[in-house]
Coordinates of C-alpha atoms in Angstrom, one line a residue:
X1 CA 123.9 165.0 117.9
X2 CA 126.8 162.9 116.8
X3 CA 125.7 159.5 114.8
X4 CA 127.8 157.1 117.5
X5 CA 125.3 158.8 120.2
X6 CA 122.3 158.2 117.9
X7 CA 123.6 154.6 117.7
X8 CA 123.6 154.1 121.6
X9 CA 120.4 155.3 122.0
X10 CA 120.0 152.7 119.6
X11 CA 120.6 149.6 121.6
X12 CA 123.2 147.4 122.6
X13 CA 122.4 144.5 120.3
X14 CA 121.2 140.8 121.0
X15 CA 124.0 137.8 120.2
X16 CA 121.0 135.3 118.9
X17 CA 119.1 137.8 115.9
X18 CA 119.9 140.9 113.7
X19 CA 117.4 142.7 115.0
X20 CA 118.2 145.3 117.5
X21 CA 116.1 145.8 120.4
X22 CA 114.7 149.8 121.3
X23 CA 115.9 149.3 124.8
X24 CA 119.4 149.1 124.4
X25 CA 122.6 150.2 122.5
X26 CA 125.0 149.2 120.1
X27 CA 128.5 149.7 120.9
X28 CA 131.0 152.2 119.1
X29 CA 132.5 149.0 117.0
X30 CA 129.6 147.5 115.3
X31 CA 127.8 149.1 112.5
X32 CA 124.1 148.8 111.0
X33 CA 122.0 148.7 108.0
X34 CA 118.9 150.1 107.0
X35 CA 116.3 148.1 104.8
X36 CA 115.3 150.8 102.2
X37 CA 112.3 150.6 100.1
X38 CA 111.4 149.6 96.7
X39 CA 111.4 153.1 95.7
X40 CA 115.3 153.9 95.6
X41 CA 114.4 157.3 97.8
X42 CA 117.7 158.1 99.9
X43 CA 116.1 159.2 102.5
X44 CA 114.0 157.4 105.5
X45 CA 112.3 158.7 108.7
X46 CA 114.1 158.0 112.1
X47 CA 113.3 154.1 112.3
X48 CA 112.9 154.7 116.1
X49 CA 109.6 157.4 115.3
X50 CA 106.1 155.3 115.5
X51 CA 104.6 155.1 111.7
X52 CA 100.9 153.7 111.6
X53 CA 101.3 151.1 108.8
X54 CA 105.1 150.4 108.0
X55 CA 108.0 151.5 109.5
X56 CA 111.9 150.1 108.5
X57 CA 113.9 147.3 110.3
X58 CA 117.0 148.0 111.6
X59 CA 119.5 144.9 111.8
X60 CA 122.9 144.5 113.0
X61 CA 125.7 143.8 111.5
X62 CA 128.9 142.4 112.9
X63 CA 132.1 144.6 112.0
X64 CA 133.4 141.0 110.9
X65 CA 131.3 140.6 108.6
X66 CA 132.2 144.0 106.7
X67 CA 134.9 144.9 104.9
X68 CA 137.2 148.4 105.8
X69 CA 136.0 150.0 103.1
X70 CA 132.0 149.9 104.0
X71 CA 131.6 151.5 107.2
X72 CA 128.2 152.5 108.8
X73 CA 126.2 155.0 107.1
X74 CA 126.3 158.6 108.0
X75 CA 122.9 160.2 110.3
X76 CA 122.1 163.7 110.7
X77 CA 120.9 165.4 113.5
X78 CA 117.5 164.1 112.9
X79 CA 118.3 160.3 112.5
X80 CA 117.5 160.3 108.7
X81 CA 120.5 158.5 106.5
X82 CA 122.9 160.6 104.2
X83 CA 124.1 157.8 102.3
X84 CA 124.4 157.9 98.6
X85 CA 122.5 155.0 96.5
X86 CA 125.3 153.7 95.4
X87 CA 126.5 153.0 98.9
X88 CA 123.4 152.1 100.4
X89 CA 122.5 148.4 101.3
X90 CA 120.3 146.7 98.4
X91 CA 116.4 147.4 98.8
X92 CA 114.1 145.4 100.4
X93 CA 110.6 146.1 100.9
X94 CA 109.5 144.8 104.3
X95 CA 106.2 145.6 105.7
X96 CA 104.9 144.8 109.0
X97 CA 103.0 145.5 112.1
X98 CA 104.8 148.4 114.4
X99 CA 104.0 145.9 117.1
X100 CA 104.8 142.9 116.0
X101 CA 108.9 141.6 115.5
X102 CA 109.6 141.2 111.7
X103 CA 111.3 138.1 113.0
X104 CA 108.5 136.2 114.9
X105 CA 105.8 134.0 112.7
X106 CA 102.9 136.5 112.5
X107 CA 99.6 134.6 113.8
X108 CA 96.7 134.0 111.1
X109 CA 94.9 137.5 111.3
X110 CA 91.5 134.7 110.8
X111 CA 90.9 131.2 111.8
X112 CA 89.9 129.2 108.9
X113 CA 87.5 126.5 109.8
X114 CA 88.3 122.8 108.2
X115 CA 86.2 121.1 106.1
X116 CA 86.5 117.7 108.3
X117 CA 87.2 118.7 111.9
X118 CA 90.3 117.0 113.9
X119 CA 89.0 113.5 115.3
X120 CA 86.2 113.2 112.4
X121 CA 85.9 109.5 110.9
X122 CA 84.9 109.9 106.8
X123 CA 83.4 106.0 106.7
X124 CA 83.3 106.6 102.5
X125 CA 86.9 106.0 103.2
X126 CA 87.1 102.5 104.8
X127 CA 85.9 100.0 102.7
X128 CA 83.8 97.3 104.1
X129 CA 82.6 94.1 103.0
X130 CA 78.7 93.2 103.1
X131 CA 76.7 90.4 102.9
X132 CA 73.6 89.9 100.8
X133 CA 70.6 88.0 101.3
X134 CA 71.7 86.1 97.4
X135 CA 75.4 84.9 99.3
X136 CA 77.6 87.5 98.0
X137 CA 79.4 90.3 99.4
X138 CA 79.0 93.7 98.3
X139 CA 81.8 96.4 98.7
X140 CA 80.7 99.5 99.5
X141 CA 82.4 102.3 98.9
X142 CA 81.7 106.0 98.2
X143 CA 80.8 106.0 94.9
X144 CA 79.0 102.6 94.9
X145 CA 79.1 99.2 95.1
X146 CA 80.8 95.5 93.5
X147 CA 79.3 92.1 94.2
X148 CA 82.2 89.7 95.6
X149 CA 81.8 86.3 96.4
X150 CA 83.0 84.1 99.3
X151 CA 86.9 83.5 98.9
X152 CA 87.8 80.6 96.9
X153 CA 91.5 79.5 96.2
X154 CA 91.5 77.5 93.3
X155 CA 89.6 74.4 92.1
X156 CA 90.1 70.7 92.1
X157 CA 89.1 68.2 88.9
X158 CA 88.2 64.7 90.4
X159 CA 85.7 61.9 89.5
X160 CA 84.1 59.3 92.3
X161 CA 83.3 55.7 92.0
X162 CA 81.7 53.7 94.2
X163 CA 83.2 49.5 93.9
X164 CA 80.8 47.3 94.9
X165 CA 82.5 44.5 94.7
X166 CA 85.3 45.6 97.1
X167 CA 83.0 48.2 98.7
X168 CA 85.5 50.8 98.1
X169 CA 85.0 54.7 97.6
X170 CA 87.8 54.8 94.3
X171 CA 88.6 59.2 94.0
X172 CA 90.4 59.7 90.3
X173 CA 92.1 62.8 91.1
X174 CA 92.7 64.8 87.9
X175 CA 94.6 67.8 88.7
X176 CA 94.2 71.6 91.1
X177 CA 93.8 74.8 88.7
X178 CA 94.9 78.6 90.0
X179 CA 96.1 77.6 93.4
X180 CA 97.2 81.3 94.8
X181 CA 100.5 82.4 94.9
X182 CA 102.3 83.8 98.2
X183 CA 104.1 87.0 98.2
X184 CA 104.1 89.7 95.5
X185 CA 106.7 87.4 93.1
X186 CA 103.3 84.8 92.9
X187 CA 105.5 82.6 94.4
X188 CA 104.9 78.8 93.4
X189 CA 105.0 75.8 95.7
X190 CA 105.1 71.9 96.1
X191 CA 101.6 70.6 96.6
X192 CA 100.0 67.6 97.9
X193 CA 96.6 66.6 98.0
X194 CA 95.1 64.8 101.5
X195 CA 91.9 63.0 101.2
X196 CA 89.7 61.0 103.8
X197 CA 86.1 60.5 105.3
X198 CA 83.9 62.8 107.4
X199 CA 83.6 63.3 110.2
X200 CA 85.5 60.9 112.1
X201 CA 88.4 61.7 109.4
X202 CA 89.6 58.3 109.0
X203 CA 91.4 56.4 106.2
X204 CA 93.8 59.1 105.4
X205 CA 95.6 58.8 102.0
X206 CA 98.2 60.8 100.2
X207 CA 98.7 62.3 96.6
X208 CA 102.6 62.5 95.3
X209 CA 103.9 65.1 95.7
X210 CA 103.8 68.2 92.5
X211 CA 106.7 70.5 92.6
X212 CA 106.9 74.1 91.8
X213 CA 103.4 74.7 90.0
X214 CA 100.2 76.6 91.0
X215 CA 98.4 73.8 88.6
X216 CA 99.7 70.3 89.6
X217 CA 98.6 67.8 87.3
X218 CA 98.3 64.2 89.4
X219 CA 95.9 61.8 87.3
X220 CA 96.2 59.4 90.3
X221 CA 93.7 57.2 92.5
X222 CA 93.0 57.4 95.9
X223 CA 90.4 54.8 97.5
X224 CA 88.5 54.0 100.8
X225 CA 87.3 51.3 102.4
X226 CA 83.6 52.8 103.1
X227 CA 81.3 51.8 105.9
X228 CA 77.8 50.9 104.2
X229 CA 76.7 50.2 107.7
X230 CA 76.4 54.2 108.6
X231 CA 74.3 56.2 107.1
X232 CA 75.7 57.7 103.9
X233 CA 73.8 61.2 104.6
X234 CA 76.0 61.6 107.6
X235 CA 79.5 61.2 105.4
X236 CA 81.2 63.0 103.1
X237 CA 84.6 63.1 101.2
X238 CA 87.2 65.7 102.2
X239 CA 90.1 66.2 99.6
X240 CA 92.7 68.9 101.1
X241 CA 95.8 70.6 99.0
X242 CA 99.1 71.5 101.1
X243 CA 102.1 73.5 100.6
X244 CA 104.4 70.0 100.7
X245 CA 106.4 71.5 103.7
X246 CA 103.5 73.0 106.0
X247 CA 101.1 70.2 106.4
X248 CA 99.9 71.9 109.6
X249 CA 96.5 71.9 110.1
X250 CA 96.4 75.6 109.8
X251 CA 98.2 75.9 107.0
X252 CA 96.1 74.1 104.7
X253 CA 95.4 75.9 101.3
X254 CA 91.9 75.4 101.3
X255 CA 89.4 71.8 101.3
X256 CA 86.8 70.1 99.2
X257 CA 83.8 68.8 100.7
X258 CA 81.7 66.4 98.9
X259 CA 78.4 64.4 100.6
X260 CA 78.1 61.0 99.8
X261 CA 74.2 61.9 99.1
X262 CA 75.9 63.8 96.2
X263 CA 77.9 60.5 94.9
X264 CA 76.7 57.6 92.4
X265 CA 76.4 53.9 94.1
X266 CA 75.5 52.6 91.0
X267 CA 79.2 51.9 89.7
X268 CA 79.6 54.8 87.5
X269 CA 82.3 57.5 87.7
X270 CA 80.8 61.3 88.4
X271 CA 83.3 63.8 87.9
X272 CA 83.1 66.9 89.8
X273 CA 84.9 70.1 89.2
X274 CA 84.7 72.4 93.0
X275 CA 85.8 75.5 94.1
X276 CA 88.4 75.2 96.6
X277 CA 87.5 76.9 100.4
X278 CA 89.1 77.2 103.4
X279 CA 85.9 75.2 105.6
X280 CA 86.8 71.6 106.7
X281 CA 84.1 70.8 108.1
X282 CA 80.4 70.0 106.9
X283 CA 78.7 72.7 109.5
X284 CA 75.6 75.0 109.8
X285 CA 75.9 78.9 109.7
X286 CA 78.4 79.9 112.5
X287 CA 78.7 83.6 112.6
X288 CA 80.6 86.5 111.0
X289 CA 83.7 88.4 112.4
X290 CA 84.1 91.5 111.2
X291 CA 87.5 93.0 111.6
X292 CA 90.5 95.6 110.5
X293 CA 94.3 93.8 109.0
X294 CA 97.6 96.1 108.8
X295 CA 101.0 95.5 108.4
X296 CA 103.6 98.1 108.7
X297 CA 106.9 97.3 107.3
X298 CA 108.6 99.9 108.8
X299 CA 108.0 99.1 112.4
X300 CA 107.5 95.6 111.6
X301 CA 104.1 95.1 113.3
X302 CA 101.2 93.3 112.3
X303 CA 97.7 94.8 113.4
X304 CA 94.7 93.0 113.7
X305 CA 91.4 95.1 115.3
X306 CA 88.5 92.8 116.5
X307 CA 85.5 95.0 115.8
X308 CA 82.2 92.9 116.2
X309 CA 80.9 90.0 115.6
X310 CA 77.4 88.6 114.2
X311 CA 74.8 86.0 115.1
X312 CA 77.2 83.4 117.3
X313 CA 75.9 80.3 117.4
X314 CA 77.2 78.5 121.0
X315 CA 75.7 75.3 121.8
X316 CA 72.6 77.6 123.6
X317 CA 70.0 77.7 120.8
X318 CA 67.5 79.5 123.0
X319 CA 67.3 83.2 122.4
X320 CA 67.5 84.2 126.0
X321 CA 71.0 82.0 126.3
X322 CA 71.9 83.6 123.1
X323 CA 71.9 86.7 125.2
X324 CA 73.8 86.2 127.6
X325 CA 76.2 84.0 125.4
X326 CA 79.8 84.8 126.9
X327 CA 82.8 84.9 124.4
X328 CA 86.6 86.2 123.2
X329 CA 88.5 86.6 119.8
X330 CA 91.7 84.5 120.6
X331 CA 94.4 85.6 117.3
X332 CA 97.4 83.0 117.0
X333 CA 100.4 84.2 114.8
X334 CA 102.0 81.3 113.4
X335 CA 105.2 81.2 110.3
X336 CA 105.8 78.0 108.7
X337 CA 104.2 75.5 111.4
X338 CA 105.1 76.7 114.1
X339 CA 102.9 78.9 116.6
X340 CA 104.6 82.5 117.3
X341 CA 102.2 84.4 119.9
X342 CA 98.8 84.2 120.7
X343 CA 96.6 87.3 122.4
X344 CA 92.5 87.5 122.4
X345 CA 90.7 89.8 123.5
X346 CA 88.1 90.4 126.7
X347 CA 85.1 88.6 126.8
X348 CA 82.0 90.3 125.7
X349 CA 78.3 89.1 126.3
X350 CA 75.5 88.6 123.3
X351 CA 75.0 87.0 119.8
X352 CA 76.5 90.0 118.3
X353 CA 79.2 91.1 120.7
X354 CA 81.2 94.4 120.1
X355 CA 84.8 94.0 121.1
X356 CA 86.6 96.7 119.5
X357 CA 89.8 95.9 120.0
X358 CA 93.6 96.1 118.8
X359 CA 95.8 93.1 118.7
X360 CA 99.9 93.9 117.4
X361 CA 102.0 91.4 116.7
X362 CA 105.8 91.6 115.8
X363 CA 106.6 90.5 112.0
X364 CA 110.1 90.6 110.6
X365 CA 109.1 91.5 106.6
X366 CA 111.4 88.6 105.6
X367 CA 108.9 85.8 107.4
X368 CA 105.7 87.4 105.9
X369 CA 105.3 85.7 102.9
X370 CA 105.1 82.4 105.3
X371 CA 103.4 83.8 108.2
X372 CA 99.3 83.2 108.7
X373 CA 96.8 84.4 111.4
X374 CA 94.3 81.9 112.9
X375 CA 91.4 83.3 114.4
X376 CA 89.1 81.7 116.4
X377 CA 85.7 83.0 118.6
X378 CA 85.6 80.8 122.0
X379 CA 82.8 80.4 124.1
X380 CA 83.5 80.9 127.5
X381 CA 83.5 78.1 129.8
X382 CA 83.2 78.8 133.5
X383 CA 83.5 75.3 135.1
X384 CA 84.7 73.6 132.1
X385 CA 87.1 74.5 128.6
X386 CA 86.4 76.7 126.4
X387 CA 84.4 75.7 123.3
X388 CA 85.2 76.9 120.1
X389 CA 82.2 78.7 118.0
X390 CA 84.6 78.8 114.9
X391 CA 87.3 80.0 113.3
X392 CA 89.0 81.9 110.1
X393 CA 92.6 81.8 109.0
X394 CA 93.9 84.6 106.7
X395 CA 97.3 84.0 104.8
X396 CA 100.0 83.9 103.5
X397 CA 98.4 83.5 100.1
X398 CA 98.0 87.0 98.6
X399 CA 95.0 86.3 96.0
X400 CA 91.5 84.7 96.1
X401 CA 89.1 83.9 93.1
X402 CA 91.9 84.3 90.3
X403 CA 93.4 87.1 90.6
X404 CA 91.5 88.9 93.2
X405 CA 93.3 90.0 96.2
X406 CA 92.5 88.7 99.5
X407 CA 92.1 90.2 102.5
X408 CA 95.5 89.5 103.7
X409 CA 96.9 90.3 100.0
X410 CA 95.2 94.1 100.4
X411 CA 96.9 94.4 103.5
X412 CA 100.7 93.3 102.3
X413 CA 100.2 95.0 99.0
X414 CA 98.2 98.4 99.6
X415 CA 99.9 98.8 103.3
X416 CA 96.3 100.4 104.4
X417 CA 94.0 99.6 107.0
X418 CA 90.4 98.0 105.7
X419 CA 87.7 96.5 107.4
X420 CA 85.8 93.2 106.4
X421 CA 83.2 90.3 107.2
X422 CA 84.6 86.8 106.8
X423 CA 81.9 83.9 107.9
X424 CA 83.4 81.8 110.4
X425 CA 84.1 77.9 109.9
X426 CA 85.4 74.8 111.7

């Protein structure tokens, strides 16, 4: 039998691979190639006889794609190649299944069982933030723990003197050390420092203004007429330090709270030296919220996952009010002073409730480094408003205690997802 009638018993061959199907033919025109082995033999067994282990590919090759003076190789009678080694293709060794295309991905011949199946939550690599029964907060990881304190953001230098003859609180403000810095350049600031009396916060007074310093120095006094008529136990002194262009509220660096039972009526100056903290207020314990920040560049979406909260206080003290103590996480996004978007969550039912959910919010990477999250847990009121339980603000300062990261700072810098407590506060 003639080599061209070998060929179309061959197979006409596919237009989408080189390798030629057993059904059909190639045509008189084209010409093929045969993968020899490793060996250099110069002759194979008819590629179209069954072989248990191995057996040779056949592929086509386009007559365009050879030259006039390589033409296909010469068959005998028995389908075995007379070509010389000089003119044979180049070897490649190619072993396969008989039943299996050389050109489809061969399945795994075992299935290998992962160590952590799909779906399975490692907890050694979320790290959380717990309290103690000593005040601090211990982060646990894998491989052990670190003691971290409540978040501070600086400290203020000050001395208090009571006037009797004018009846006058007189406040010497000396000067605010390690304010934090925002953004990843520790970005500095103008600051000025707010003071007045708890809690009906009256008799506001002003510091100058300090510009472009994390440690203003002021040396400058600040005094109150004081009410000797109230009780003093029930009053306190509240000094507050602001960015000089967001004097929201909100966007408060952080407060100092000083009882008058703490003070000196007797004329002298005390001077007190306090951490700076984000509570304005002179409250009770309020709860803990625990909960999950991240920020994807990228996409420009804020995350913020309401997990649970922990011993809510609402005006019920009674246990079995406690329990069926109706509230919501409400998250507000606001850059600069004003208020962006606001979502909460559903309400849940209990001291501790578990809410478990996500809350995205759309943050252009350029308005970061002056955006902030307030986060308050509302009581639900049926017949009447809702009442706030507390609240927690995170940002847009990126370090707490020194040098420390913040929660909000782990989430700009390291671009991960981590979990922690943060005590609420009014």
């Amino acid at each position: 039998m003639s080599s061209n009638e070998d060929i179309k018993k061959m197979g006409q061959c596919c237009c989408c691979c080189y390798y030629i199907p057993r059904h059909q033919a190639l045509s008189e025109t084209d010409s093929f190639a045969t993968l020899t082995s490793s060996t250099g033999s110069n002759t194979q067994k008819n590629p179209l006889s069954d072989t248990k282990k191995s057996e040779r590919v056949w592929f086509w090759v386009s007559k365009a794609d050879t030259t006039e003076d390589k033409k296909a190789p010469p068959t005998s009678e028995s389908g075995e190649s007379t070509t010389s080694q000089e003119d044979a293709v180049p070897a490649i060794t190619l072993t396969h299944s008989p039943n299996i295309s050389p050109l489809m991905d061969r399945r795994r011949s075992s299935f290998v069982t992962p160590q952590f199946p799909l779906g399975t939550l490692r907890p050694e690599l979320y790290p959380s933030d717990d309290v103690k029964s000593d005040g601090k907060r211990s982060k646990s990881f894998s491989g052990g723990s670190i003691d971290e304190f409540t978040e501070t953001y600086g400290s203020m230098t000050f001395a208090i003197r009571y006037s009797k003859a004018s009846h006058r609180m007189v406040v010497h403000l000396q000067q605010v050390s390690d304010l934090p810095a925002k953004g990843h350049g520790d970005t500095a600031y103008d600051t000025v420092v707010s003071a007045c009396i708890l809690p009906d916060e009256k008799f506001t007074s002003e510091s100058s203004v300090v510009h472009k310093t994390l440690s203003p120095q002021y040396d400058e006094e600040i005094d109150f007429p004081l009410d000797m008529k109230k009780s003093l136990e029930k009053q306190a002194l509240r000094m507050s330090v602001y960015d000089a262009v967001r004097r929201h509220k909100y966007n408060v660096v952080g407060h100092v709270i000083v009882p008058f039972t703490q003070c000196d009526f007797g004329g002298h100056p005390k001077t007190f030296k306090k951490a700076i903290k984000k509570r304005s207020m002179i409250t009770q314990h309020l709860g803990r919220l625990m909960l999950t920040l991240a920020y994807l560049p990228s996409n420009e979406r804020l995350s913020v996952v309401i997990l649970r909260a922990n011993g809510l206080q609402g005006k019920e003290k009674e246990s079995k009010e406690l329990q069926s103590l109706e509230t919501y996480v409400k998250v507000s996004l606001m850059v600069g002073e004003n208020k962006v978007k606001s979502r909460h969550t559903n309400v849940s039912t209990g001291a501790s409730p578990i809410f478990t959910e996500s809350l995205t919010f759309v943050v252009p990477s350029e308005y970061i480094s002056d955006a902030c999250l307030v986060i308050q847990v509302l009581q639900k009121g049926h017949f009447k408003r809702d009442d706030t339980i507390g609240r927690l603000i995170l940002g847009p300062y990126m370090y707490t205690d020194g040098r420390n990261l913040s929660h909000w700072g782990r989430m700009v810098s390291h671009r991960e997802a981590t979990k922690k407590w943060h005590d609420l506060y009014l």
